[in-house]
Amino acid sequence: MDIRYSANQRDFKRYTTQEVRDEFLIQNLYAPNEVHAVYSHVDRMVTLGCMPTTETVSIEKGMDCWKNFGTHYFLERRELGLFNIGESGTVKADGTEYHLENGDCLYIAKETKEVLFSSDSPEAPAKFYMVSAPAHRVCKTTFIPIEKANKRPLGALETSNKRVINQFIHPDVLDTCQLSMGMTCLEPGSVWNTMPAHTHERRMEVYMYFGLSEDNVVFHMMGEGDETRHIVMHNEEAVISPSWSIHAGAGTSNYKFIWAMGGENQAFDDMDNIKNSDLK
């Protein structure tokens, strides 16, 4: 498990390109029959990826829960949201099986002791993208197929940001302790996300970009609004966004991204918008 400690906005202004990438960029989430995890001390969020091929893989493979979390199992004091961005596969949570097609989502509640991943076909594996947040109460493990997501069309082609925000793990869809997750899909011809830029002081966020071809990238913008930096991101890479940082991006083509939030509240309007004319 890769552990990232908190970075502050004052030091961030002096970071080199490589230091920015080392602190915030998450790469190489998917390897056959492995679980790759990054533990961020920003709100203690954990970002994980699993691509089962020839094996059924436990979420705790390669993980020392007592050393990293002080718990006997991973979700003893945590909740988890996951999406399948690959081919069809199955998640087994404490004996109950959930079959996920591409784009489907599963929320797994605190105190779930065993989580196992498998793919329908080793040659066409599932890819499970996951984010976990600390939880203080038990909610209900819930499967949310993509057609049941709360859909919010936004933007326009004239501003290159016509998109649909699919809210899955969201107060309007189901009850969770603090975790919120969804998937935003940009239409062809649109490349900008999350404009106008904003921060939300009481929540951090993780973005994972996907649906990009090999020769396309996303320029992810971060930092304070009056002193921004960017990270060039490739397909199926994620980025940690602290509460003091904007989180917006522009791609060389359209793309999708999964957003995950955790922190003090789930009030989506609790944000500080920044005018485009004030960005630097």
Short mmCIF file of C-alpha atoms in Angstrom, two decimals:
data_model
loop_
_atom_site.label_atom_id
_atom_site.label_comp_id
_atom_site.label_asym_id
_atom_site.label_seq_id
_atom_site.Cartn_x
_atom_site.Cartn_y
_atom_site.Cartn_z
CA MET A 1 0.00 0.00 0.00
CA ASP A 2 1.28 3.42 -1.01
CA ILE A 3 0.78 6.03 1.73
CA ARG A 4 0.48 9.74 0.88
CA TYR A 5 0.72 12.33 3.63
CA SER A 6 -1.08 15.66 3.58
CA ALA A 7 0.39 18.53 1.57
CA ASN A 8 -0.44 22.17 2.25
CA GLN A 9 -1.10 24.94 -0.22
CA ARG A 10 1.89 27.04 0.85
CA ASP A 11 4.48 24.35 0.09
CA PHE A 12 2.56 23.26 -3.01
CA LYS A 13 3.42 26.56 -4.71
CA ARG A 14 7.09 25.55 -4.78
CA TYR A 15 6.61 21.98 -6.06
CA THR A 16 8.25 20.83 -9.26
CA THR A 17 6.24 18.94 -11.87
CA GLN A 18 7.53 15.62 -10.52
CA GLU A 19 6.77 16.56 -6.92
CA VAL A 20 3.19 17.41 -7.85
CA ARG A 21 2.83 14.04 -9.57
CA ASP A 22 4.44 12.16 -6.68
CA GLU A 23 2.09 13.72 -4.12
CA PHE A 24 -1.26 13.60 -5.93
CA LEU A 25 -1.22 11.32 -9.00
CA ILE A 26 -2.31 7.67 -8.66
CA GLN A 27 -1.08 5.35 -11.42
CA ASN A 28 -0.97 1.61 -12.18
CA LEU A 29 -4.17 0.68 -10.39
CA TYR A 30 -4.74 -2.49 -12.39
CA ALA A 31 -2.54 -5.56 -12.54
CA PRO A 32 -3.74 -9.16 -13.04
CA ASN A 33 -5.00 -10.74 -9.80
CA GLU A 34 -3.69 -7.90 -7.61
CA VAL A 35 -5.13 -5.14 -5.45
CA HIS A 36 -3.32 -1.83 -5.64
CA ALA A 37 -4.15 0.75 -2.96
CA VAL A 38 -3.17 4.32 -2.12
CA TYR A 39 -3.94 5.57 1.39
CA SER A 40 -4.21 9.36 1.54
CA HIS A 41 -4.04 11.16 4.86
CA VAL A 42 -6.34 13.78 3.32
CA ASP A 43 -9.55 12.72 5.12
CA ARG A 44 -7.99 9.20 5.28
CA MET A 45 -9.43 8.14 1.94
CA VAL A 46 -8.19 4.94 0.29
CA THR A 47 -8.22 4.55 -3.51
CA LEU A 48 -7.99 0.99 -4.84
CA GLY A 49 -8.00 -0.95 -8.09
CA CYS A 50 -8.46 -4.67 -8.74
CA MET A 51 -8.40 -6.62 -12.02
CA PRO A 52 -9.10 -10.30 -11.33
CA THR A 53 -8.24 -12.60 -14.23
CA THR A 54 -7.55 -16.24 -13.34
CA GLU A 55 -8.22 -15.94 -9.59
CA THR A 56 -10.84 -14.82 -7.12
CA VAL A 57 -9.12 -11.93 -5.35
CA SER A 58 -9.71 -10.68 -1.81
CA ILE A 59 -9.75 -6.92 -1.25
CA GLU A 60 -7.14 -7.48 1.46
CA LYS A 61 -4.62 -9.19 -0.81
CA GLY A 62 -1.22 -7.73 0.02
CA MET A 63 -2.72 -5.52 2.73
CA ASP A 64 -1.80 -5.48 6.43
CA CYS A 65 -5.00 -4.12 7.99
CA TRP A 66 -3.66 -4.02 11.54
CA LYS A 67 -0.52 -2.15 10.51
CA ASN A 68 -2.25 0.32 8.20
CA PHE A 69 -5.63 0.84 9.89
CA GLY A 70 -5.43 -0.70 13.35
CA THR A 71 -8.34 -3.00 12.49
CA HIS A 72 -8.84 -6.73 12.07
CA TYR A 73 -10.27 -6.39 8.55
CA PHE A 74 -10.43 -3.62 5.98
CA LEU A 75 -14.05 -2.50 6.34
CA GLU A 76 -14.25 -2.89 10.12
CA ARG A 77 -14.46 0.91 10.43
CA ARG A 78 -14.84 1.88 6.76
CA GLU A 79 -17.38 2.05 3.93
CA LEU A 80 -16.57 1.41 0.28
CA GLY A 81 -17.86 2.44 -3.12
CA LEU A 82 -16.83 0.67 -6.32
CA PHE A 83 -17.44 0.82 -10.05
CA ASN A 84 -16.76 -1.75 -12.73
CA ILE A 85 -15.03 0.03 -15.64
CA GLY A 86 -14.07 -3.21 -17.40
CA GLU A 87 -15.95 -6.24 -18.63
CA SER A 88 -18.51 -8.14 -16.55
CA GLY A 89 -17.54 -9.49 -13.15
CA THR A 90 -18.77 -10.37 -9.67
CA VAL A 91 -18.24 -8.92 -6.22
CA LYS A 92 -19.01 -11.20 -3.26
CA ALA A 93 -19.62 -9.32 -0.01
CA ASP A 94 -20.06 -11.50 3.08
CA GLY A 95 -21.50 -14.29 0.96
CA THR A 96 -23.86 -12.22 -1.20
CA GLU A 97 -22.92 -12.01 -4.88
CA TYR A 98 -23.40 -8.89 -7.01
CA HIS A 99 -22.90 -9.13 -10.76
CA LEU A 100 -21.61 -5.89 -12.28
CA GLU A 101 -21.58 -4.93 -15.93
CA ASN A 102 -19.54 -2.01 -17.23
CA GLY A 103 -20.67 1.20 -15.51
CA ASP A 104 -22.46 -0.47 -12.59
CA CYS A 105 -21.78 0.57 -8.99
CA LEU A 106 -21.84 -1.13 -5.59
CA TYR A 107 -21.85 0.45 -2.14
CA ILE A 108 -20.50 -1.83 0.59
CA ALA A 109 -21.30 -0.99 4.18
CA LYS A 110 -19.10 -0.76 7.24
CA GLU A 111 -18.43 -4.07 9.06
CA THR A 112 -18.47 -6.18 5.88
CA LYS A 113 -15.79 -8.73 6.69
CA GLU A 114 -15.10 -10.40 3.34
CA VAL A 115 -15.02 -8.83 -0.13
CA LEU A 116 -14.00 -10.98 -3.12
CA PHE A 117 -13.60 -10.08 -6.79
CA SER A 118 -13.82 -12.26 -9.89
CA SER A 119 -14.25 -11.82 -13.65
CA ASP A 120 -16.57 -13.69 -15.98
CA SER A 121 -13.71 -14.19 -18.45
CA PRO A 122 -9.95 -14.18 -17.79
CA GLU A 123 -9.40 -12.84 -21.32
CA ALA A 124 -11.86 -9.96 -20.79
CA PRO A 125 -11.54 -9.09 -17.11
CA ALA A 126 -13.53 -6.76 -14.93
CA LYS A 127 -11.76 -3.69 -13.57
CA PHE A 128 -13.02 -2.64 -10.16
CA TYR A 129 -12.24 0.94 -9.18
CA MET A 130 -12.83 1.67 -5.49
CA VAL A 131 -12.71 4.45 -2.92
CA SER A 132 -13.11 3.88 0.82
CA ALA A 133 -13.79 6.40 3.58
CA PRO A 134 -13.89 6.07 7.37
CA ALA A 135 -17.41 5.37 8.67
CA HIS A 136 -19.00 5.69 12.10
CA ARG A 137 -22.26 3.83 11.41
CA VAL A 138 -23.52 0.89 9.38
CA CYS A 139 -25.64 1.64 6.31
CA LYS A 140 -27.01 -0.84 3.77
CA THR A 141 -24.90 -2.54 1.11
CA THR A 142 -26.60 -1.54 -2.15
CA PHE A 143 -26.16 -2.39 -5.83
CA ILE A 144 -26.83 0.52 -8.18
CA PRO A 145 -26.93 -0.34 -11.89
CA ILE A 146 -26.11 2.51 -14.24
CA GLU A 147 -29.74 2.88 -15.33
CA LYS A 148 -30.76 3.59 -11.70
CA ALA A 149 -28.26 6.44 -11.24
CA ASN A 150 -29.64 9.94 -10.72
CA LYS A 151 -28.80 11.72 -14.00
CA ARG A 152 -28.09 15.45 -14.23
CA PRO A 153 -27.35 16.85 -17.72
CA LEU A 154 -25.18 19.96 -17.57
CA GLY A 155 -23.22 22.29 -19.83
CA ALA A 156 -23.40 22.94 -23.56
CA LEU A 157 -21.41 22.24 -26.71
CA GLU A 158 -20.88 26.00 -27.09
CA THR A 159 -18.79 25.95 -23.91
CA SER A 160 -17.21 22.54 -24.66
CA ASN A 161 -18.61 21.00 -21.48
CA LYS A 162 -21.84 19.20 -22.36
CA ARG A 163 -21.96 16.28 -19.95
CA VAL A 164 -24.13 14.05 -17.80
CA ILE A 165 -23.41 13.68 -14.10
CA ASN A 166 -24.53 10.23 -12.95
CA GLN A 167 -25.03 10.29 -9.19
CA PHE A 168 -24.76 6.79 -7.69
CA ILE A 169 -23.58 6.95 -4.07
CA HIS A 170 -25.39 10.17 -3.32
CA PRO A 171 -27.93 11.39 -0.72
CA ASP A 172 -30.65 11.45 -3.39
CA VAL A 173 -30.03 7.77 -4.19
CA LEU A 174 -29.03 6.00 -0.97
CA ASP A 175 -27.93 6.60 2.60
CA THR A 176 -24.22 6.47 3.45
CA CYS A 177 -22.07 7.59 6.33
CA GLN A 178 -19.95 10.16 4.46
CA LEU A 179 -18.90 8.71 1.10
CA SER A 180 -20.32 10.12 -2.15
CA MET A 181 -19.45 8.86 -5.64
CA GLY A 182 -20.63 9.30 -9.19
CA MET A 183 -19.58 9.17 -12.82
CA THR A 184 -19.51 12.08 -15.25
CA CYS A 185 -19.62 11.40 -19.00
CA LEU A 186 -18.64 14.09 -21.51
CA GLU A 187 -20.24 14.08 -24.93
CA PRO A 188 -18.16 14.09 -28.15
CA GLY A 189 -16.90 17.60 -28.79
CA SER A 190 -16.82 18.48 -25.09
CA VAL A 191 -13.59 18.40 -23.11
CA TRP A 192 -14.01 20.60 -19.99
CA ASN A 193 -15.23 19.33 -16.63
CA THR A 194 -16.22 21.06 -13.40
CA MET A 195 -16.41 24.62 -14.63
CA PRO A 196 -16.70 27.11 -13.08
CA ALA A 197 -13.87 25.89 -10.89
CA HIS A 198 -14.54 25.67 -7.18
CA THR A 199 -13.23 24.43 -3.87
CA HIS A 200 -15.13 22.90 -0.97
CA GLU A 201 -13.37 23.49 2.31
CA ARG A 202 -15.16 20.71 4.17
CA ARG A 203 -14.65 17.86 1.65
CA MET A 204 -11.79 16.36 -0.31
CA GLU A 205 -12.23 14.67 -3.68
CA VAL A 206 -10.62 12.00 -5.84
CA TYR A 207 -11.03 11.96 -9.63
CA MET A 208 -10.31 8.92 -11.82
CA TYR A 209 -10.22 9.58 -15.55
CA PHE A 210 -10.99 6.82 -18.04
CA GLY A 211 -12.41 6.23 -21.51
CA LEU A 212 -9.33 7.83 -23.09
CA SER A 213 -7.49 6.31 -26.01
CA GLU A 214 -3.74 5.79 -25.71
CA ASP A 215 -2.84 8.99 -27.55
CA ASN A 216 -5.19 11.28 -25.58
CA VAL A 217 -4.67 12.92 -22.19
CA VAL A 218 -6.46 15.12 -19.66
CA PHE A 219 -4.85 18.26 -18.26
CA HIS A 220 -6.12 18.19 -14.67
CA MET A 221 -6.04 21.60 -12.99
CA MET A 222 -5.35 21.88 -9.27
CA GLY A 223 -4.04 24.30 -6.68
CA GLU A 224 -5.56 27.48 -5.28
CA GLY A 225 -7.61 29.43 -7.79
CA ASP A 226 -5.13 32.28 -8.00
CA GLU A 227 -2.08 30.02 -8.44
CA THR A 228 -2.95 26.87 -10.35
CA ARG A 229 -0.86 23.93 -11.52
CA HIS A 230 -1.71 21.04 -13.82
CA ILE A 231 -1.07 17.31 -14.01
CA VAL A 232 -1.09 15.55 -17.38
CA MET A 233 -3.13 12.38 -16.85
CA HIS A 234 -3.56 9.28 -18.96
CA ASN A 235 -6.31 6.68 -19.13
CA GLU A 236 -7.35 5.04 -15.82
CA GLU A 237 -5.27 7.32 -13.61
CA ALA A 238 -6.60 9.04 -10.49
CA VAL A 239 -5.73 12.26 -8.69
CA ILE A 240 -6.12 13.36 -5.06
CA SER A 241 -7.67 16.79 -4.56
CA PRO A 242 -7.37 18.36 -1.08
CA SER A 243 -10.09 20.70 0.12
CA TRP A 244 -8.02 23.82 -0.69
CA SER A 245 -7.53 22.82 -4.34
CA ILE A 246 -9.67 23.34 -7.41
CA HIS A 247 -10.34 20.18 -9.42
CA ALA A 248 -11.11 20.71 -13.08
CA GLY A 249 -9.76 19.35 -16.31
CA ALA A 250 -9.63 19.61 -20.08
CA GLY A 251 -8.96 16.67 -22.36
CA THR A 252 -7.63 16.28 -25.87
CA SER A 253 -10.86 14.34 -26.49
CA ASN A 254 -14.03 13.62 -24.54
CA TYR A 255 -13.73 11.16 -21.63
CA LYS A 256 -15.39 9.93 -18.45
CA PHE A 257 -14.38 10.33 -14.84
CA ILE A 258 -15.47 8.92 -11.49
CA TRP A 259 -15.54 11.35 -8.61
CA ALA A 260 -15.50 10.44 -4.95
CA MET A 261 -15.88 12.76 -1.97
CA GLY A 262 -15.55 12.44 1.77
CA GLY A 263 -15.34 14.87 4.65
CA GLU A 264 -17.52 16.84 7.01
CA ASN A 265 -20.76 16.89 5.02
CA GLN A 266 -22.55 15.76 1.86
CA ALA A 267 -24.03 19.15 0.96
CA PHE A 268 -23.16 19.44 -2.72
CA ASP A 269 -23.91 23.17 -2.84
CA ASP A 270 -21.42 23.79 -0.03
CA MET A 271 -18.70 25.09 -2.34
CA ASP A 272 -16.83 28.27 -3.15
CA ASN A 273 -17.09 29.05 -6.87
CA ILE A 274 -14.27 30.87 -8.60
CA LYS A 275 -14.90 33.07 -11.61
CA ASN A 276 -12.96 32.19 -14.75
CA SER A 277 -11.70 35.76 -14.80
CA ASP A 278 -10.14 35.23 -11.34
CA LEU A 279 -8.21 32.07 -12.25
CA LYS A 280 -4.44 32.39 -12.60
#
